[in-house]
Coordinates of C-alpha atoms in Angstrom, one line a residue:
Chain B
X1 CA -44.5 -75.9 -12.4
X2 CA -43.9 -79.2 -13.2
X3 CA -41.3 -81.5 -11.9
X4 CA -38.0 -81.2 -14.3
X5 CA -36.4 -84.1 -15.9
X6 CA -33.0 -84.8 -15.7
X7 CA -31.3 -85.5 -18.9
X8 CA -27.3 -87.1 -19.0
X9 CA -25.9 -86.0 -22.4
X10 CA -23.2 -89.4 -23.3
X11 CA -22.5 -90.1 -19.5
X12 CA -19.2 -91.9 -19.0
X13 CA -19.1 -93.5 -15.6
X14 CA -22.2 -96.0 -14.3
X15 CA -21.2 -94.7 -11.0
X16 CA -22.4 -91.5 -11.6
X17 CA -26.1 -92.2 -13.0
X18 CA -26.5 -94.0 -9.9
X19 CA -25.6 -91.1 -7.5
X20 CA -27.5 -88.5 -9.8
X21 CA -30.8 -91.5 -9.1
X22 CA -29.8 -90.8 -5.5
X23 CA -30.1 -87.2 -5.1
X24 CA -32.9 -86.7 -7.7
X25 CA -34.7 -89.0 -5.7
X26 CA -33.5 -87.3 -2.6
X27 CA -35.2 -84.1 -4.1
X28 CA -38.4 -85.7 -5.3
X29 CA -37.4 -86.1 -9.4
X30 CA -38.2 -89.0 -10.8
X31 CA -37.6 -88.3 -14.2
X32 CA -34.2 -89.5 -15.8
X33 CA -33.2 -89.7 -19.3
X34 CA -29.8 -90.5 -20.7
X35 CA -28.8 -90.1 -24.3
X36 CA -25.7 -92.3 -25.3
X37 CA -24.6 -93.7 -21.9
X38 CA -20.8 -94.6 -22.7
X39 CA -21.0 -97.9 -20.7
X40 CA -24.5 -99.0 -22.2
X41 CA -27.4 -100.2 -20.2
X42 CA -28.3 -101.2 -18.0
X43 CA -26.0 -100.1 -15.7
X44 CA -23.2 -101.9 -13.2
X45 CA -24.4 -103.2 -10.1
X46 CA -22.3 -100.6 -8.7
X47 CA -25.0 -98.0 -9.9
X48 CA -27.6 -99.5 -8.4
X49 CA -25.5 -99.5 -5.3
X50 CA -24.7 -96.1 -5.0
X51 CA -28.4 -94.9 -6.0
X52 CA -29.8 -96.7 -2.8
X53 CA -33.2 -95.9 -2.3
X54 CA -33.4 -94.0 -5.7
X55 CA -32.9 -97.1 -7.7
X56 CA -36.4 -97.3 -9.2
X57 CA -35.2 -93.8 -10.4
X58 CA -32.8 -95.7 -12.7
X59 CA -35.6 -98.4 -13.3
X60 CA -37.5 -96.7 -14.8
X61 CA -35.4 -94.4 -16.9
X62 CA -35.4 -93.7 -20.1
X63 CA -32.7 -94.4 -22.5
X64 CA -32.3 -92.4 -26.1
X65 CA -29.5 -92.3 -29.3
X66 CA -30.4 -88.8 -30.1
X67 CA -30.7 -85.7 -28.2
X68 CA -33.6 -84.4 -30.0
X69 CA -35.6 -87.3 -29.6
X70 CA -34.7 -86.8 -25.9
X71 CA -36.1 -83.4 -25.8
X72 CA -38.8 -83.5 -28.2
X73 CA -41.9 -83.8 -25.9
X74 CA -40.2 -81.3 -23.4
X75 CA -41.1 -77.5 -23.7
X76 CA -38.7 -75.6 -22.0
X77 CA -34.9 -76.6 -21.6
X78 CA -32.0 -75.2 -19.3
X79 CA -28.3 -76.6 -20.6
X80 CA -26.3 -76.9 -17.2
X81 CA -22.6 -75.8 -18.1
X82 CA -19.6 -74.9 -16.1
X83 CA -18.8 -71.9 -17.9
X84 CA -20.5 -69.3 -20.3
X85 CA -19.1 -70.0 -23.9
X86 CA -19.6 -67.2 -26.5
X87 CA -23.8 -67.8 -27.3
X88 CA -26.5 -65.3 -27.6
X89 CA -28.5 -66.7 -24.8
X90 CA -29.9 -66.0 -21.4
X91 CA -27.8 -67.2 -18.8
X92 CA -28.9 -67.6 -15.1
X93 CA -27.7 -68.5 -11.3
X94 CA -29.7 -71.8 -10.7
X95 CA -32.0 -69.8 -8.3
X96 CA -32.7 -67.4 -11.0
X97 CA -33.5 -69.8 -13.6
X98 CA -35.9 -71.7 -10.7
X99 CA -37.5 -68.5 -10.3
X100 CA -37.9 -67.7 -13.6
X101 CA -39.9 -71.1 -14.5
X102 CA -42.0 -70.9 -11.6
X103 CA -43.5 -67.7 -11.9
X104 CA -43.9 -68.2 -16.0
X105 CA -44.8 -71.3 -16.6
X106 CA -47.7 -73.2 -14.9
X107 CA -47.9 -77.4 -14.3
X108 CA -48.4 -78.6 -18.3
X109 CA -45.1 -77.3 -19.2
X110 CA -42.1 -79.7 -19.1
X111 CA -39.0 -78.1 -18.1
X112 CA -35.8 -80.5 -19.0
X113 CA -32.3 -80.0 -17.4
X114 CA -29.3 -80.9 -19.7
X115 CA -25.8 -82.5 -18.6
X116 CA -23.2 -83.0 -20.4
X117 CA -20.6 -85.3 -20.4
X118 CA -17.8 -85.6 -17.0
X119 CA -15.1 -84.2 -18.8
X120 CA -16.1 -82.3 -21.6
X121 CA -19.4 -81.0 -20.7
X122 CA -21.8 -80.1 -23.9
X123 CA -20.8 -79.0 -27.4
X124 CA -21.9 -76.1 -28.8
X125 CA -25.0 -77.9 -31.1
X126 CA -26.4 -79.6 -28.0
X127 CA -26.2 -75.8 -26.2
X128 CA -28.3 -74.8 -28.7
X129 CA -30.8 -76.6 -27.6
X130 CA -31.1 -75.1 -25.0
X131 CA -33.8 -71.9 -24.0
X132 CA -31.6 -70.8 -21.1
X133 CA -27.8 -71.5 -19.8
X134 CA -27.8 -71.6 -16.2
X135 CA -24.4 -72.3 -14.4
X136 CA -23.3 -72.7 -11.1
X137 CA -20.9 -70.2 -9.8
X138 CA -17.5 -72.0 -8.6
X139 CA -14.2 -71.0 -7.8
X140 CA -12.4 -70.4 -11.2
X141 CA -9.7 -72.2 -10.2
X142 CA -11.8 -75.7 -9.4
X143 CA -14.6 -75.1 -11.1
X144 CA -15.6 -79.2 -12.2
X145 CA -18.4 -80.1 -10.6
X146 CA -18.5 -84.3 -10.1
X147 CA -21.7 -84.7 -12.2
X148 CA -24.1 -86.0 -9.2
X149 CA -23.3 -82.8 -7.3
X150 CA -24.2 -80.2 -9.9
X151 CA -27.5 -82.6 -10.3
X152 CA -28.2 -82.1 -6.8
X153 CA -27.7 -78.3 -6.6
X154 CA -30.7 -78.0 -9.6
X155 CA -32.6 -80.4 -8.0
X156 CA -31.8 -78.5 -4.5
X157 CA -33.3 -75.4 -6.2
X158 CA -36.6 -76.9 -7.8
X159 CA -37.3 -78.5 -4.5
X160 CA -36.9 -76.0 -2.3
X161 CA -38.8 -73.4 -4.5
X162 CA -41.8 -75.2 -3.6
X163 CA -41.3 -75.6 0.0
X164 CA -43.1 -73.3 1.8
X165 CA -41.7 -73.6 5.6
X166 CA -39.8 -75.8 7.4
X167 CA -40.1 -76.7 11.0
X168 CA -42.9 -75.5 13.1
X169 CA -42.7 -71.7 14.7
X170 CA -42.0 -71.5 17.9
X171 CA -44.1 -70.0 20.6
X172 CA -42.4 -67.2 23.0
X173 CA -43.6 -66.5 26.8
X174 CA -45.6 -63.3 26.7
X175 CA -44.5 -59.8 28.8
X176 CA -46.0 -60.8 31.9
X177 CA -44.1 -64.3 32.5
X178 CA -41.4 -62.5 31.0
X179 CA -41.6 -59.8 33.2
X180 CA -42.0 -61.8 36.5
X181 CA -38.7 -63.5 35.8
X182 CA -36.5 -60.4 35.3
X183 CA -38.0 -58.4 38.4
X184 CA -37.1 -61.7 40.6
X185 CA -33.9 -61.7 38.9
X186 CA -33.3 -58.1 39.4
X187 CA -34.8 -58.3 43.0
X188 CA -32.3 -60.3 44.1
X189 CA -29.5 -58.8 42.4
X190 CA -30.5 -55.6 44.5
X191 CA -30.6 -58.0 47.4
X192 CA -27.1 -59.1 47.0
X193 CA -26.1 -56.0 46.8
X194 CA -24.9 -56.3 43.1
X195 CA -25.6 -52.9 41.7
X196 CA -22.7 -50.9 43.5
X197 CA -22.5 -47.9 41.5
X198 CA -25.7 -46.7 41.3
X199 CA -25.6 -44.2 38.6
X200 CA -24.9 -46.9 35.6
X201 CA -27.2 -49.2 38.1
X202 CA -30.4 -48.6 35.0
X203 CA -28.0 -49.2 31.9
X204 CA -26.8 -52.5 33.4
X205 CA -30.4 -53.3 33.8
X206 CA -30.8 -52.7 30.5
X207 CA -28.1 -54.8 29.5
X208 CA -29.2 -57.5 31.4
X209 CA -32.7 -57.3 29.8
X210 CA -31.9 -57.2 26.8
X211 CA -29.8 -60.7 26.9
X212 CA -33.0 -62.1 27.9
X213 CA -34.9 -60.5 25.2
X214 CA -32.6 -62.0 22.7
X215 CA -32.7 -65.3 23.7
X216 CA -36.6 -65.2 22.6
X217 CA -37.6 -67.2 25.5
X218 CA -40.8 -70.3 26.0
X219 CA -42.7 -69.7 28.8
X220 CA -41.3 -72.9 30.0
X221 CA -37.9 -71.2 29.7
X222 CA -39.1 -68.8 32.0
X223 CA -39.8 -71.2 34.2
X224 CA -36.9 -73.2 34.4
X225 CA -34.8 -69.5 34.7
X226 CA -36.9 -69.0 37.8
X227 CA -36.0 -72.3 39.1
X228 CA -32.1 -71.3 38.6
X229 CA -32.2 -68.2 39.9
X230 CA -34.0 -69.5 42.8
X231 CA -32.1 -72.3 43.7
X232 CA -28.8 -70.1 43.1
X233 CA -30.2 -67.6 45.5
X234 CA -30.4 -69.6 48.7
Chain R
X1 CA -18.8 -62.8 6.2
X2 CA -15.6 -65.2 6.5
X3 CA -15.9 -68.4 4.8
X4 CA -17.3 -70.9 6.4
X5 CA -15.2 -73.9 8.5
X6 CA -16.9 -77.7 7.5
X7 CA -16.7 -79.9 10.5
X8 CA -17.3 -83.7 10.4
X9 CA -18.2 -85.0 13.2
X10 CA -17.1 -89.1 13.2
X11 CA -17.5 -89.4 9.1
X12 CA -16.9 -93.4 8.7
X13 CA -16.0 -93.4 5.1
X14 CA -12.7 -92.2 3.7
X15 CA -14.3 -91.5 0.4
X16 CA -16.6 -89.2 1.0
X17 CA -14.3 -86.9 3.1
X18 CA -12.6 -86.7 -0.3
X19 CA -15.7 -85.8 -1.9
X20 CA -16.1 -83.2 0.7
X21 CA -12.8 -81.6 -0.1
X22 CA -13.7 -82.0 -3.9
X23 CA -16.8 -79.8 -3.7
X24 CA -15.3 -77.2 -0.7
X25 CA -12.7 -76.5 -3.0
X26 CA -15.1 -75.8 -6.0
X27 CA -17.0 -73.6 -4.0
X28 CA -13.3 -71.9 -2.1
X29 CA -13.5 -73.2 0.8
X30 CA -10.4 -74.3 2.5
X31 CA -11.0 -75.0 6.1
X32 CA -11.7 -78.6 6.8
X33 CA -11.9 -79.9 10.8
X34 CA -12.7 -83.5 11.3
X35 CA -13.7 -85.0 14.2
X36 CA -12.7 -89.1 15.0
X37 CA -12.7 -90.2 11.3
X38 CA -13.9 -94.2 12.0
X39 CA -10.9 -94.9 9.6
X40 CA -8.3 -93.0 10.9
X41 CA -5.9 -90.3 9.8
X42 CA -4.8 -89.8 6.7
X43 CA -7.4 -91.0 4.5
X44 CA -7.1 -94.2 2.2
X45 CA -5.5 -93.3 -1.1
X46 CA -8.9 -93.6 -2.5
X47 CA -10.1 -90.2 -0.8
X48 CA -6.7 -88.2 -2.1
X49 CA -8.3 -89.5 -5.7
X50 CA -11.8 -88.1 -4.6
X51 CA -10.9 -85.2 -3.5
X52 CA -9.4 -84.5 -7.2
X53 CA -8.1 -80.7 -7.7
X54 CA -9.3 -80.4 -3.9
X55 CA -6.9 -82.7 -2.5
X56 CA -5.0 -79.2 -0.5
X57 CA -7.8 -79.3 1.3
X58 CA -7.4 -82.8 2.7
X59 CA -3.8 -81.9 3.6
X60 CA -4.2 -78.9 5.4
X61 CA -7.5 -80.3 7.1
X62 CA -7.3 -80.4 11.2
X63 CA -8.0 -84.0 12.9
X64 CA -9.8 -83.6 16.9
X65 CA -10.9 -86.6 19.2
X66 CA -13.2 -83.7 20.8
X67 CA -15.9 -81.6 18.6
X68 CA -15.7 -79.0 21.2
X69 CA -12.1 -78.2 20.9
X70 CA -12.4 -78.9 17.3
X71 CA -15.0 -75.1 17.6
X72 CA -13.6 -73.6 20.7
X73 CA -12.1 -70.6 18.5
X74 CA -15.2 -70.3 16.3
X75 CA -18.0 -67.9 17.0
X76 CA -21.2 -69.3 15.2
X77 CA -22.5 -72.8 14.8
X78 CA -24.6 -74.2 12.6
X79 CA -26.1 -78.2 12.8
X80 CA -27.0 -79.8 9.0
X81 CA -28.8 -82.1 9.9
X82 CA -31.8 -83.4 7.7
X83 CA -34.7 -83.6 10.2
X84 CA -36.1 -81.2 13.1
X85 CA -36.0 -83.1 16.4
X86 CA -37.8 -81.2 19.0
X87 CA -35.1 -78.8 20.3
X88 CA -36.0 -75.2 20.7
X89 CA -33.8 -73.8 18.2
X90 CA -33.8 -71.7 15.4
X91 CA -34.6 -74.0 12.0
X92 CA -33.6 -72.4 9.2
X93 CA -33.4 -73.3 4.9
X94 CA -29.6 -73.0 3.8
X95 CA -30.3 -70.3 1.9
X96 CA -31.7 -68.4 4.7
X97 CA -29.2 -69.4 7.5
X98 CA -26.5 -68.2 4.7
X99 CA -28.5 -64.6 4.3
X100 CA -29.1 -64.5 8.0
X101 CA -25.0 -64.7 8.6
X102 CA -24.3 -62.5 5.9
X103 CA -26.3 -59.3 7.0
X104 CA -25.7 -60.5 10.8
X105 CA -21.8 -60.9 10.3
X106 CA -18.4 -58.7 9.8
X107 CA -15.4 -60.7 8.5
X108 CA -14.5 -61.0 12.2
X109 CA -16.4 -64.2 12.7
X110 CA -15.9 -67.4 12.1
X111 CA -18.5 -70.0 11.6
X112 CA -18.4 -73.5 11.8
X113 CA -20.8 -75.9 9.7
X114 CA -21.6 -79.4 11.9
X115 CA -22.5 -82.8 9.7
X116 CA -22.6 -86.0 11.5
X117 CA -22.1 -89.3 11.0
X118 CA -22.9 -90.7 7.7
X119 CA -25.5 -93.3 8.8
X120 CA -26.6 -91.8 12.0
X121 CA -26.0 -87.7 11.8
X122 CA -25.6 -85.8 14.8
X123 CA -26.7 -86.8 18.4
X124 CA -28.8 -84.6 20.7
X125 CA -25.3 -83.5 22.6
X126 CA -23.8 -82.4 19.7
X127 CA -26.7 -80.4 18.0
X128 CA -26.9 -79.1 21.9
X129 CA -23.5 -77.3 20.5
X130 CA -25.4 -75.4 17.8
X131 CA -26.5 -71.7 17.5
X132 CA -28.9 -73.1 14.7
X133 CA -30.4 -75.9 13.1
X134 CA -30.6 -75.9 9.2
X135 CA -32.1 -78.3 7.2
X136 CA -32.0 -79.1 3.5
X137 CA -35.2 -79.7 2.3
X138 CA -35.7 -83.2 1.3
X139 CA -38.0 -85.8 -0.5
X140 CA -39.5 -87.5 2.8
X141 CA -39.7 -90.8 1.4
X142 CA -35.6 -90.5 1.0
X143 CA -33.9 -87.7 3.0
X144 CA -30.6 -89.3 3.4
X145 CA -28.8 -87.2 1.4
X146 CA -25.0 -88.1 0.9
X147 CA -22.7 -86.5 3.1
X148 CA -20.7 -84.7 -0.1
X149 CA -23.8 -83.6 -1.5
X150 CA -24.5 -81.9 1.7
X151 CA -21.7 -80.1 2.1
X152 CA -21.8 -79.1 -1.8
X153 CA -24.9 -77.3 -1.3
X154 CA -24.6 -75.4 2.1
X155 CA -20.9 -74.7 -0.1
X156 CA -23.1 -73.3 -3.0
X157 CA -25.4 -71.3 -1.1
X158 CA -22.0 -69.5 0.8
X159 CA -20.5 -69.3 -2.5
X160 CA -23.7 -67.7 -4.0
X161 CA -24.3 -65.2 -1.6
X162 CA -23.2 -61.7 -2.3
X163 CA -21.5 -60.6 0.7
X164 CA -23.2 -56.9 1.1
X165 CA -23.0 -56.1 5.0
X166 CA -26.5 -54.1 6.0
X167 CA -25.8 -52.8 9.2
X168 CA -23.5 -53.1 11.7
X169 CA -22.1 -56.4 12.5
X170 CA -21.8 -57.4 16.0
X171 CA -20.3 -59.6 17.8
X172 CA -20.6 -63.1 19.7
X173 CA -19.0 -65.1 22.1
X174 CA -16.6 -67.5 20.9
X175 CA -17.2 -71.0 22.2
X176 CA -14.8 -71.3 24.4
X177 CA -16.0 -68.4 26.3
X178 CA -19.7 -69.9 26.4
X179 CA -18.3 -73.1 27.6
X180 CA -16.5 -71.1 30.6
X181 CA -20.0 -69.1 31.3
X182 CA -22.1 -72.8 30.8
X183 CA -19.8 -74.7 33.4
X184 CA -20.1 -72.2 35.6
X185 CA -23.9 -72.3 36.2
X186 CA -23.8 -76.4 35.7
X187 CA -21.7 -76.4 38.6
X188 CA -22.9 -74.3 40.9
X189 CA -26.5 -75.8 40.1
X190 CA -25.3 -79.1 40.7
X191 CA -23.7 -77.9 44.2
X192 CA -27.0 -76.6 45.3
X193 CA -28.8 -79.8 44.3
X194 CA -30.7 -78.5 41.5
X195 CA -30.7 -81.8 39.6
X196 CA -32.8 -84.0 41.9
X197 CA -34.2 -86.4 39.2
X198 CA -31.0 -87.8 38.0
X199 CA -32.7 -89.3 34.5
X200 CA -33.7 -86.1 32.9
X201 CA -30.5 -84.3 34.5
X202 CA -29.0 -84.3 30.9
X203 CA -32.0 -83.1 29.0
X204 CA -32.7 -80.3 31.5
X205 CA -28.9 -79.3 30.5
X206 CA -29.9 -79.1 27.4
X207 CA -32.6 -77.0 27.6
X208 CA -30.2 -74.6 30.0
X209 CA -27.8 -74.6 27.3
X210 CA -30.3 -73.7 24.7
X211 CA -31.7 -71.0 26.4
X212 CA -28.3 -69.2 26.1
X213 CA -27.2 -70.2 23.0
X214 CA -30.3 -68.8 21.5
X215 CA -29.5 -65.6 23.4
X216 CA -25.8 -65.4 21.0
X217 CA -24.4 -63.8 23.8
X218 CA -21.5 -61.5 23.1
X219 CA -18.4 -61.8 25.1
X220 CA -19.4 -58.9 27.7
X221 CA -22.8 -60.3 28.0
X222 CA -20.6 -63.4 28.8
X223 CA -19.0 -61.8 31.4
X224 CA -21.9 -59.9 32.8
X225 CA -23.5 -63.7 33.1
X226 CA -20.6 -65.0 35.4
X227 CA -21.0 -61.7 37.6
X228 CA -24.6 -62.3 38.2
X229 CA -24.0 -66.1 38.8
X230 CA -21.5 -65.4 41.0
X231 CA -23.5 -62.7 42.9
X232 CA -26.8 -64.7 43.2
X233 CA -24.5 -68.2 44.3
X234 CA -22.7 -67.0 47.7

């Protein structure tokens, strides 16, 4: 799957491309286009401020007069909206609609994302553009997105369909080190005398194994839990 | 699954604490906790603007000058931060974390969501706090993603989840309960003289603690803990 591109349908505020720069950058896009920006371009200083480290995103985007023209070397395209309007169209959760375009389409298709404007979103000709609505679900009752954040959440999805694992598994102490902690443990509970009633004295080891268990301890965890129980049992 | 509580930890900028509120409130959440805003309480003018439609939430939020009373009542933590230091911990995706809770969880209890300071995130102490570490997946070249934009998408990945409960919930200590348990061993350790090299005293506390956070001990268990402690330290 290829790497979407973002597309701003008649953005009003410069502040806003530059935090959309930010998190597409943030999420590995590097592909802006924006058709009609309301405050022309280049953009304010202030955009370039709030993109940060995704500046060169807004470097290097591409500026149109026409939707179509936008769109035209594009193949598939996903119209981001708030709410379904009445249109015979396929409309998806963002993770659906990620889903969906990776497992159909392979690299040499271009997948483009519309936005549409802060306040009034897209009319209904540039939805028809569209192959596929996709909307984030909200709560009805504050259900406006500030632009950059609704960016982020598509970008969220693209990115994190191709990320595989994160963070490095962990290793866990086998049943012998694990073992030779809880018979010293339980060895000296005996010891002190801590099993008084000695007909629930195997459920309570039980218990007490199986908070160990859960914990999903290192072998250097068993260690230092040796150490402690030693150096409390003196 | 209750809705999640957001948690700042030290946020410096007024603004994007009514960002925050903006996007909890698209996704309904309510419950706001902040911890030492640099700025001071209430927010600038300029946040009340931010925060649009979710300006409620800024009014009902809960100011702390200590992040653990500001979770002693809640049950589950989770850290956002954006990269794994080496803490043995759970890492999980957002979405995951958010399926894990769901199936793990009854409406019982409450879970707090950590993010740190804008520039700097969370310190070792305070991820030491955690039940588990999630990370959105980032660009590497720019992971700093901004703080609103965090809290949108953990938000979204709550919102998006369809609460359907497999199994039987159960139940974990809340905080305050682990605290009591943790202080307990810390002292008596420190009264036999477990600590002998003073400069790795705190790491080797955090190792201790992670040991039994990763065991998401349930209030009994708790209990049973303090017994044996007590029983092995006389």
């Amino acid at each position: 799957m290829h790497k979407p591109y973002v597309i701003l349908v008649c953005p009003q505020l410069a502040e806003n491309i530059g935090a959309v720069a930010r998190s597409m950058s943030n999420f590995g896009l590097n592909n802006l286009r924006i058709v009609s920006p309301r405050d022309g371009w280049p953009p304010s200083d202030e955009a370039f401020r709030l993109a940060a480290k995704g500046s060169f995103v807004l470097d290097k985007a591409m500026v149109y007069d026409d939707l179509n023209v936008a769109i035209a070397d594009l193949n598939f395209i996903v119209a981001a909206t708030a709410r379904s309007r009445y249109m015979v169209k396929k409309i998806m959760h963002p993770k659906k609609m990620v889903e969906y375009c990776s497992q159909k389409f392979n690299s040499d298709i271009k997948i483009g994302i519309l936005f549409g404007r802060e306040n009034n979103g897209l009319t209904n000709d540039e939805l028809g553009l569209a192959d596929v609505i996709s909307i984030i679900p909200t709560n009805e009752k504050n259900s406006s997105l500030n632009l950059a954040q609704a960016v982020s959440i598509f970008a969220y999805e693209f990115f994190s369909q191709e990320c595989i694992k994160i963070g490095k598994s962990y290793e866990i102490c086998n049943k012998e080190e694990f073992n030779n902690l809880f018979d010293l443990l339980i060895t000296s509970l005996e010891q002190n005398d801590y099993f008084k009633e000695k007909n629930i004295k195997n459920t309570m080891i039980q218990n007490i194994r199986n908070i160990f268990v859960k914990a999903e301890l290192t072998a250097q965890e068993v260690r230092t839990l040796i150490g402690i129980i030693k150096n409390l049992d003196k």
